mmCIF file of C-alpha atoms and ligand atoms in Angstrom:
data_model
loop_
_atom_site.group_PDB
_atom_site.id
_atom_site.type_symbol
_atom_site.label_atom_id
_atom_site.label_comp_id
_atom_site.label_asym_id
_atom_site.label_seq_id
_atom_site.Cartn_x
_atom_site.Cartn_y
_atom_site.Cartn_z
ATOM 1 C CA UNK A 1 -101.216 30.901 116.612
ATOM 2 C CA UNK A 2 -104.562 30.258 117.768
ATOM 3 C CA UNK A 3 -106.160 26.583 117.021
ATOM 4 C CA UNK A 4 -108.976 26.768 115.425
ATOM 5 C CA UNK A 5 -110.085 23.608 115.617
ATOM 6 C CA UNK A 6 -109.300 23.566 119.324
ATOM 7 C CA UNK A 7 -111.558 26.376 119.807
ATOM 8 C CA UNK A 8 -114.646 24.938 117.724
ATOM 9 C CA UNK A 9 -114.135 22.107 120.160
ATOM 10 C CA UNK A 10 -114.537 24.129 123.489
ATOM 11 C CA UNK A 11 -117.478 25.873 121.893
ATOM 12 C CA UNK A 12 -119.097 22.478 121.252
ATOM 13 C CA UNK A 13 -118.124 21.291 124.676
ATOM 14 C CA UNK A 14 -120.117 24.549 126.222
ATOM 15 C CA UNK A 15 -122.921 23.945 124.261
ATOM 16 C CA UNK A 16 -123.205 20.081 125.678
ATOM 17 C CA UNK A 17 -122.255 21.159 129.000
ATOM 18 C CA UNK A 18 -125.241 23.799 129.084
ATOM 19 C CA UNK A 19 -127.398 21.338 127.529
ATOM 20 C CA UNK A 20 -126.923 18.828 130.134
ATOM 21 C CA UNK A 21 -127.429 21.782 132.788
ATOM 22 C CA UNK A 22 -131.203 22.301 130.934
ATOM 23 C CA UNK A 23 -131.698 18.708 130.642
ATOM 24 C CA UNK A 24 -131.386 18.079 134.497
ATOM 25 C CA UNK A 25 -133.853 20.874 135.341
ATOM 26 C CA UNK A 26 -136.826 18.319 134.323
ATOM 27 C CA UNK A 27 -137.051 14.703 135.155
ATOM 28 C CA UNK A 28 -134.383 12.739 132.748
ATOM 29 C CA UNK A 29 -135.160 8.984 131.765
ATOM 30 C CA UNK A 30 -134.032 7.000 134.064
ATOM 31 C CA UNK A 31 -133.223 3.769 131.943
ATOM 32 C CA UNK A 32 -132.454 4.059 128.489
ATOM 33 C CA UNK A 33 -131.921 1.283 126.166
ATOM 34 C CA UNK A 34 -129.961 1.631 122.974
ATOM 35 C CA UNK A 35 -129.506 -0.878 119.783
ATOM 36 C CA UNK A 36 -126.299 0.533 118.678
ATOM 37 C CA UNK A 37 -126.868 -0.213 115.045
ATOM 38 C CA UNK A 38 -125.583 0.288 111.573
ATOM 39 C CA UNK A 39 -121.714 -0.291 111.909
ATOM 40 C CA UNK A 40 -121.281 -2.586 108.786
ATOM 41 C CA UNK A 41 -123.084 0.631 106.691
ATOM 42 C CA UNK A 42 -120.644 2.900 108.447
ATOM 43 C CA UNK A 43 -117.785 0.792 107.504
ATOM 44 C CA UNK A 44 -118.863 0.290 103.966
ATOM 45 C CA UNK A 45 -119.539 3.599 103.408
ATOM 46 C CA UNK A 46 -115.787 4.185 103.858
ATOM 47 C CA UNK A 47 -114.622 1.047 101.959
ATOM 48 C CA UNK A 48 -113.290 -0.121 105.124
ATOM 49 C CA UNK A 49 -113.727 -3.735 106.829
ATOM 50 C CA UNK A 50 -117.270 -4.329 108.548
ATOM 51 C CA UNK A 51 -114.987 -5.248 112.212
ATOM 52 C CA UNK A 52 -113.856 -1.198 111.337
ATOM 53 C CA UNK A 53 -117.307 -0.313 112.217
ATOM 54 C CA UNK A 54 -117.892 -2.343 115.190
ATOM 55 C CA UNK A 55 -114.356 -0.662 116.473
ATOM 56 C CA UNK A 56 -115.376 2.586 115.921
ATOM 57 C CA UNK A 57 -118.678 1.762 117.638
ATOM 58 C CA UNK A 58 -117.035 0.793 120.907
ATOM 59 C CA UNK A 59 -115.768 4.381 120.839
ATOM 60 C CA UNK A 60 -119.027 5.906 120.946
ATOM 61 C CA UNK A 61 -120.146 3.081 123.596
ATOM 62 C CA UNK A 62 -117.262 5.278 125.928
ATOM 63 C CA UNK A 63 -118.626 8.666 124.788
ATOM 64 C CA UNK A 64 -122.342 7.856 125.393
ATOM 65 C CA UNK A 65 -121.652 6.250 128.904
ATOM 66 C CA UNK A 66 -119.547 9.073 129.915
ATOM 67 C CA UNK A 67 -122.384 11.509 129.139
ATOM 68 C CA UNK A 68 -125.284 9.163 130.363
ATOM 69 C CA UNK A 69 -123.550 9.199 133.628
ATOM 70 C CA UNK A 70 -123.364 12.919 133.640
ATOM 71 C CA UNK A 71 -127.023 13.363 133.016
ATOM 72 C CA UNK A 72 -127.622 11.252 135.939
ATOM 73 C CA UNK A 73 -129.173 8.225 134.347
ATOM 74 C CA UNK A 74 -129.514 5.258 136.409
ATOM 75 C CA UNK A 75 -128.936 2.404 133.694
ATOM 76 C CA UNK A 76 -128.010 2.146 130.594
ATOM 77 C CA UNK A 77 -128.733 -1.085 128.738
ATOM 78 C CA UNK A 78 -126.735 -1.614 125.459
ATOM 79 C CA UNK A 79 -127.680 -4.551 122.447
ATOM 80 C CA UNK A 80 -123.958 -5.538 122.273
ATOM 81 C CA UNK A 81 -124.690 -9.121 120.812
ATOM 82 C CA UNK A 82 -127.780 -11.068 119.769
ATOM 83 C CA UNK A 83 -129.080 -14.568 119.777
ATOM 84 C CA UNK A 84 -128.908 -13.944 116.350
ATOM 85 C CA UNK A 85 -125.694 -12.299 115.847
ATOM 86 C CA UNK A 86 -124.204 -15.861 115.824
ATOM 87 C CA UNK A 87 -125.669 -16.305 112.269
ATOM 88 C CA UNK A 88 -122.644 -13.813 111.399
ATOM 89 C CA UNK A 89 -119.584 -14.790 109.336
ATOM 90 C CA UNK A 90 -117.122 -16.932 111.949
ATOM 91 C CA UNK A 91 -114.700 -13.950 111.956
ATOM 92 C CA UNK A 92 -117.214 -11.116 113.069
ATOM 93 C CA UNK A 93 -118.518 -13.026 115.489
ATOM 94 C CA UNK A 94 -114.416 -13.593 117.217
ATOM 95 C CA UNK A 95 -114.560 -9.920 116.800
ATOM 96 C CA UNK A 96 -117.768 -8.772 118.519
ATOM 97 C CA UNK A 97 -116.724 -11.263 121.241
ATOM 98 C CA UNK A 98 -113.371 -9.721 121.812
ATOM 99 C CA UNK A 99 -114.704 -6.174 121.977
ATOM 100 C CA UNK A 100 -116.069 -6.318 125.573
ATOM 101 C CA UNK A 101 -112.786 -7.214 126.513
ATOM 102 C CA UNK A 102 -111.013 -4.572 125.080
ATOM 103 C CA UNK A 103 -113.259 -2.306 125.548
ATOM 104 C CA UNK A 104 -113.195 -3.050 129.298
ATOM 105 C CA UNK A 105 -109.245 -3.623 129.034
ATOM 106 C CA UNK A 106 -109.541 -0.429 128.307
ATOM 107 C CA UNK A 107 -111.672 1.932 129.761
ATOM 108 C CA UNK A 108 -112.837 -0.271 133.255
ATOM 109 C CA UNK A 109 -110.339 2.033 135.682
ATOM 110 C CA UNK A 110 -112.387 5.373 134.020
ATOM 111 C CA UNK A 111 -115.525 3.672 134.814
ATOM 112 C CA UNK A 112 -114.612 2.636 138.213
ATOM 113 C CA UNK A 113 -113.380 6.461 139.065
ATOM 114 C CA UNK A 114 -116.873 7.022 137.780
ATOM 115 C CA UNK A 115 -118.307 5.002 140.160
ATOM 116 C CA UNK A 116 -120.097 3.185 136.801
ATOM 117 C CA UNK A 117 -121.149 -0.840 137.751
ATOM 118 C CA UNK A 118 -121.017 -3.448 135.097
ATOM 119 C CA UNK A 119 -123.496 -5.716 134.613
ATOM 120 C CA UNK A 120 -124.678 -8.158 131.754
ATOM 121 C CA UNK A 121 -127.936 -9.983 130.814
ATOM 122 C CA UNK A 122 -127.749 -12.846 127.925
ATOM 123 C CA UNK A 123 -127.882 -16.153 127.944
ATOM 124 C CA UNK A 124 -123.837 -16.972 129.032
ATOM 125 C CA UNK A 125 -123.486 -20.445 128.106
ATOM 126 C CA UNK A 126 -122.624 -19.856 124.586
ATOM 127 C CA UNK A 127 -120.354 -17.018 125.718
ATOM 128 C CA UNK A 128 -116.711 -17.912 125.113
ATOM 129 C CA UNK A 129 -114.958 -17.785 128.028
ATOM 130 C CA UNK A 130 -112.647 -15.313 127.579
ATOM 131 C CA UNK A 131 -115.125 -12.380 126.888
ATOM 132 C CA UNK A 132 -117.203 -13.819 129.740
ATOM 133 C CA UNK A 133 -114.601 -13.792 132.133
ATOM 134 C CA UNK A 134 -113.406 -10.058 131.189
ATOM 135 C CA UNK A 135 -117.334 -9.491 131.790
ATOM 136 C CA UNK A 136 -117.541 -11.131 134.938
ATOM 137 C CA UNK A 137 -114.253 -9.375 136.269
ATOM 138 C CA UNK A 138 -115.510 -6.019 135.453
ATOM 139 C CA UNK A 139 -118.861 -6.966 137.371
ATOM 140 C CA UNK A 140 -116.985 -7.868 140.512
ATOM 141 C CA UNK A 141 -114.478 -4.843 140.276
ATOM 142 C CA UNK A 142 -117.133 -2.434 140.420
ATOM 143 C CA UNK A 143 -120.343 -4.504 142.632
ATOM 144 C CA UNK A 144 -119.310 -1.857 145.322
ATOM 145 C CA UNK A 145 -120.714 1.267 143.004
ATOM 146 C CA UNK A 146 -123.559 3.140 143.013
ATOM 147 C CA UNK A 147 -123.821 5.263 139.750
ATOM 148 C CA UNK A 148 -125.057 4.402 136.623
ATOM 149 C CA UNK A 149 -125.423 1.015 135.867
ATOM 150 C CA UNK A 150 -123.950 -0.173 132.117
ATOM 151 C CA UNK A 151 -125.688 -3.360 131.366
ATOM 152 C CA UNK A 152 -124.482 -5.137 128.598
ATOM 153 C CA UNK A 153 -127.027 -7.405 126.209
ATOM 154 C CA UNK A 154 -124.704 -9.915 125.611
ATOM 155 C CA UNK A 155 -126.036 -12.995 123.412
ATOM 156 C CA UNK A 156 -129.748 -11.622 124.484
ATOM 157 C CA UNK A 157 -133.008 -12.550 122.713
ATOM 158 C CA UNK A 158 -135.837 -11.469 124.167
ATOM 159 C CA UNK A 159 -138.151 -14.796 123.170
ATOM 160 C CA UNK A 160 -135.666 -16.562 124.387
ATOM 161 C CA UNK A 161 -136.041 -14.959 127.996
ATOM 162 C CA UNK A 162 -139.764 -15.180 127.920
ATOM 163 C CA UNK A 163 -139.383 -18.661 127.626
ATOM 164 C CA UNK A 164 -137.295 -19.311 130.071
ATOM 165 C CA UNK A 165 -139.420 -17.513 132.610
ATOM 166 C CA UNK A 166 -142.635 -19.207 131.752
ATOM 167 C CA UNK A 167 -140.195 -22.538 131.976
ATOM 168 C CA UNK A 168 -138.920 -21.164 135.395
ATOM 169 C CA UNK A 169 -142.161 -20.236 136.548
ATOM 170 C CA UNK A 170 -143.941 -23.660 135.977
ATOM 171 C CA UNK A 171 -141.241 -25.596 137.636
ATOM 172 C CA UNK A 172 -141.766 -23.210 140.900
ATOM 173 C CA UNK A 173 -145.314 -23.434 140.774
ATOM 174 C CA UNK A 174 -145.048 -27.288 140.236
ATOM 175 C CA UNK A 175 -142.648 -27.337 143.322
ATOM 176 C CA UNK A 176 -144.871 -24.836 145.133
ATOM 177 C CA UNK A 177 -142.317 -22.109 145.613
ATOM 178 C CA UNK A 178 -144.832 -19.541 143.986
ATOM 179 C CA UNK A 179 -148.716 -20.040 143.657
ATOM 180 C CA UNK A 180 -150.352 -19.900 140.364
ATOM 181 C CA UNK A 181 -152.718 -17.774 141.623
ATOM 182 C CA UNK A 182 -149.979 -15.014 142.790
ATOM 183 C CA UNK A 183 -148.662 -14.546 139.074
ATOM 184 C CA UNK A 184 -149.365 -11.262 138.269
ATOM 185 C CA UNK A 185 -146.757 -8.591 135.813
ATOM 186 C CA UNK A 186 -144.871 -7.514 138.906
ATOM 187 C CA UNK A 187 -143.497 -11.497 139.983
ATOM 188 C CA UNK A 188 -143.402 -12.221 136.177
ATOM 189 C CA UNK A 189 -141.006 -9.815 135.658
ATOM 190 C CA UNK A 190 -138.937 -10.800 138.628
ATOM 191 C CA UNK A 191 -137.869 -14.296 136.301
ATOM 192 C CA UNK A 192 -137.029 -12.204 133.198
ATOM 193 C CA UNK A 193 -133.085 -11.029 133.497
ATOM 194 C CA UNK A 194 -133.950 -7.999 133.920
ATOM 195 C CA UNK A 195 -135.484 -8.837 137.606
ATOM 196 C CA UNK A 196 -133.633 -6.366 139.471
ATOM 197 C CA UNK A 197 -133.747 -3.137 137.011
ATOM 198 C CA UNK A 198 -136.754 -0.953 136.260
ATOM 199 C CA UNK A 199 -138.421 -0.624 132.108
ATOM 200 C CA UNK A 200 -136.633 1.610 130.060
ATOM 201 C CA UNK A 201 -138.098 4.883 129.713
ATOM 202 C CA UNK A 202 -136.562 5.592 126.104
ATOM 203 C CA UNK A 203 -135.324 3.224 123.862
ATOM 204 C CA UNK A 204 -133.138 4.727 121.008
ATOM 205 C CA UNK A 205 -132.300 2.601 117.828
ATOM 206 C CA UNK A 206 -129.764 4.111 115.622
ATOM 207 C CA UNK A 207 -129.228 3.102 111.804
ATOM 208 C CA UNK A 208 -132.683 4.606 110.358
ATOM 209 C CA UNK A 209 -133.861 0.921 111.222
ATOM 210 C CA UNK A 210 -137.561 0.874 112.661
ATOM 211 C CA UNK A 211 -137.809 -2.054 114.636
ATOM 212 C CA UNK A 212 -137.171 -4.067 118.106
ATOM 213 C CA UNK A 213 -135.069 -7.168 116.685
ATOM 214 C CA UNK A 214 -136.374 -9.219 119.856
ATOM 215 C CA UNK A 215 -135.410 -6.521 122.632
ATOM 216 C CA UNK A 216 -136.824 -6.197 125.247
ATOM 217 C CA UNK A 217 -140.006 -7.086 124.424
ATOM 218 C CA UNK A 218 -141.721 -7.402 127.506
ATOM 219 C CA UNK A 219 -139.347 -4.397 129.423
ATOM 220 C CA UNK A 220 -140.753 -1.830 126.190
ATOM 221 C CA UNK A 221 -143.956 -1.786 126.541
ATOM 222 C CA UNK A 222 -144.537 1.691 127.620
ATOM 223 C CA UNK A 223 -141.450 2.851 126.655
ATOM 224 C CA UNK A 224 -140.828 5.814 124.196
ATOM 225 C CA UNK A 225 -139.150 5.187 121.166
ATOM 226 C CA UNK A 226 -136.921 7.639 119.633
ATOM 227 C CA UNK A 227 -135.115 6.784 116.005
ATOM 228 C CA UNK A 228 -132.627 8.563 114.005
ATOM 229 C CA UNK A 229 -130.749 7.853 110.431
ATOM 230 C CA UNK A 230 -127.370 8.092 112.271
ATOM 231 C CA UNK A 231 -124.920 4.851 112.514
ATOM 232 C CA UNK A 232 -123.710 3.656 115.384
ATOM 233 C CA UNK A 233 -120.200 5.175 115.442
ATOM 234 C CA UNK A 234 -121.372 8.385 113.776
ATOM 235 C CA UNK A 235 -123.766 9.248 117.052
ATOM 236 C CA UNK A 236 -122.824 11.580 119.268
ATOM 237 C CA UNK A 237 -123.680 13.439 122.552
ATOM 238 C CA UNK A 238 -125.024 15.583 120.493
ATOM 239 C CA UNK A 239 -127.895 12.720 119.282
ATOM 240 C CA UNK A 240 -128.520 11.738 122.622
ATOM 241 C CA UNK A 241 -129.143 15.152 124.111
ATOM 242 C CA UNK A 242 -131.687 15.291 120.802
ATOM 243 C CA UNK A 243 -133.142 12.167 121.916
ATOM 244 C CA UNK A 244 -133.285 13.036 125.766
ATOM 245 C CA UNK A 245 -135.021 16.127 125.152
ATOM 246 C CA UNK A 246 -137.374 14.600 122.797
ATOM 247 C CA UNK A 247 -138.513 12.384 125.186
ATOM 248 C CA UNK A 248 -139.007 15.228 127.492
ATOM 249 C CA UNK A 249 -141.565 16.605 125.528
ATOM 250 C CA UNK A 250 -143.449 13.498 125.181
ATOM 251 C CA UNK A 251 -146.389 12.629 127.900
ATOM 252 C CA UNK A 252 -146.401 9.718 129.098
ATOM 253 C CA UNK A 253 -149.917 8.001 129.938
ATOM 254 C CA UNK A 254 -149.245 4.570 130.175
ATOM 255 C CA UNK A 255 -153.024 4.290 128.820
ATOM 256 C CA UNK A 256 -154.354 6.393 131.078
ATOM 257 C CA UNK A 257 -155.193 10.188 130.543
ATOM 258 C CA UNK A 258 -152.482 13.134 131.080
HETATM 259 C C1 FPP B 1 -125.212 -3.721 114.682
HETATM 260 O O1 FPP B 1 -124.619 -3.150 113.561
HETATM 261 C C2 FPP B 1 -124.246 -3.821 115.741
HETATM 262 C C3 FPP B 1 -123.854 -4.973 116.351
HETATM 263 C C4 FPP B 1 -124.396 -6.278 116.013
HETATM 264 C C5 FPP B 1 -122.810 -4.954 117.360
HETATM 265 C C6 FPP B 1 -122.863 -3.787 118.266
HETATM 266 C C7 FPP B 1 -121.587 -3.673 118.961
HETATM 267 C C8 FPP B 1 -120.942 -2.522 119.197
HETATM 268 C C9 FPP B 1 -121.468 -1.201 118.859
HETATM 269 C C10 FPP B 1 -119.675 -2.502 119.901
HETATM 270 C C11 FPP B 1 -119.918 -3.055 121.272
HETATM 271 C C12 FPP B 1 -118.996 -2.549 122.207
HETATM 272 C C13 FPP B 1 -118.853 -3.091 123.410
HETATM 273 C C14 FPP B 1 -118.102 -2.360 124.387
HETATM 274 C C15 FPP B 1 -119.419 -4.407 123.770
HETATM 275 P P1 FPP B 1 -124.573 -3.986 112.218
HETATM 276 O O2 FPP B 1 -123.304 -4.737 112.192
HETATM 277 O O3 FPP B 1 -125.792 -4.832 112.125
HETATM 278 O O4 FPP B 1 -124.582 -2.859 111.148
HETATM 279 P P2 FPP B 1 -125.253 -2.943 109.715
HETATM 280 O O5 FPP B 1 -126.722 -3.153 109.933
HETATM 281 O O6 FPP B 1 -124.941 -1.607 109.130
HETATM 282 O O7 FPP B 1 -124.607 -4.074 108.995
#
């Protein structure tokens, strides 16, 4: 008997695959940022425990990554965890902390074989140990690879960086390891955490929300947004081809003129 469902699948998977082939004919973004939001709404939608959103949101973290890596993206920053995400009910917040680990308990030997590297930004003092160390493991397991990097916001708030740097900064010019008169953008982004990875080229927020929630705010500034109504655990390759090829058709100026 012939599955039906099985064959709507490989049709879909065609479609994505010759997407992706299109896609990589023109220049792709080569950091994309995503705030992977609405997963309470998703849950409550289906009378189900907020946690049952952030679950099935660590499913489509897997999915997107996969494909990300297949459109030959070079990082791929996610907004696991806020400096305000700690404002949360005591039990959400154990939850969203034990997700990178399963998540990584999980799926770190695919994203080895994918030659994927972990990495995190966020401030990790507040980070309970467990979920740091998982982080930190996954980091060192995969330091040796080259592909796309997955770089986890983890307890990240963008003020919070800023002010750090300017901190940082004024100690090193008060020690004279930099001169004031050297500051320009380029060294001041070398103190924020993301010193050693390029701006994001398209940001995507999910959720029908339309703002940054202290992101990046420094790293988006000539970034190109792209928004859709879609929770978190509802978005598929399907959203992210959209969003890709959106931001194709966009030109870019950076204030100049095209
Ligand atoms: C926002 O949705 C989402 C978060 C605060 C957590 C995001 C985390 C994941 C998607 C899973 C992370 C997975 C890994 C691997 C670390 P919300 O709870 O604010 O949704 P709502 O606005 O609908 O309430």
């Amino acid at each position: 008997m012939i599955n039906k469902k099985k064959l709507w699948r490989t049709a879909n998977d065609h479609n994505i695959e010759d997407r992706v082939k299109k896609i990589k004919e023109e220049p792709v973004p080569e950091h994309i940022a995503i705030i992977m939001d609405g997963n309470g709404r998703w849950a409550k939608k289906r009378a189900l425990p907020r946690i049952a959103g952030h679950h099935e949101g660590m499913k489509t973290v897997k999915k997107i990554t996969k494909l990300v890596n297949k459109l030959g993206v070079k990082v791929l920053t996610l907004y696991a965890f806020s400096t305000e995400n700690w404002k949360r009910p005591k039990h959400e917040v154990e939850f969203l902390m034990k997700l990178p680990e399963e998540f990584l308990g999980m799926f770190l030997p695919e994203l080895i074989e994918e030659n994927v590297r972990v990495q995190m930004m966020g401030e990790r003092s507040q980070i309970p140990k467990h979920t740091l160390n998982a982080v930190e493991k996954a980091m060192e397991q995969t330091s040796g690879n080259d592909g796309l990097i997955l770089n986890f916001a983890l307890n990240y708030g963008s003020r919070a960086e800023i002010l750090t740097a300017v901190k940082n900064i004024i100690s090193d010019v008060k020690n004279g390891i930099i001169l004031e008169e050297n500051l320009n953008e380029e060294l001041f982004s070398r103190y924020l955490m993301t010193e050693h990875l390029q701006d994001p080229d398209l940001l995507i927020r999910t959720s029908g929300e339309i703002r940054l929630s202290n992101f990046m705010l420094w790293q988006l500034a000539y970034t190109e947004f792209w928004f859709t109504d879609t929770n978190w655990p509802d978005f598929k390759e399907d959203h992210l081809l959209e969003a890709v090829e959106a931001f194709q058709r966009r030109s870019r100026r950076f204030g100049g003129l095209s």
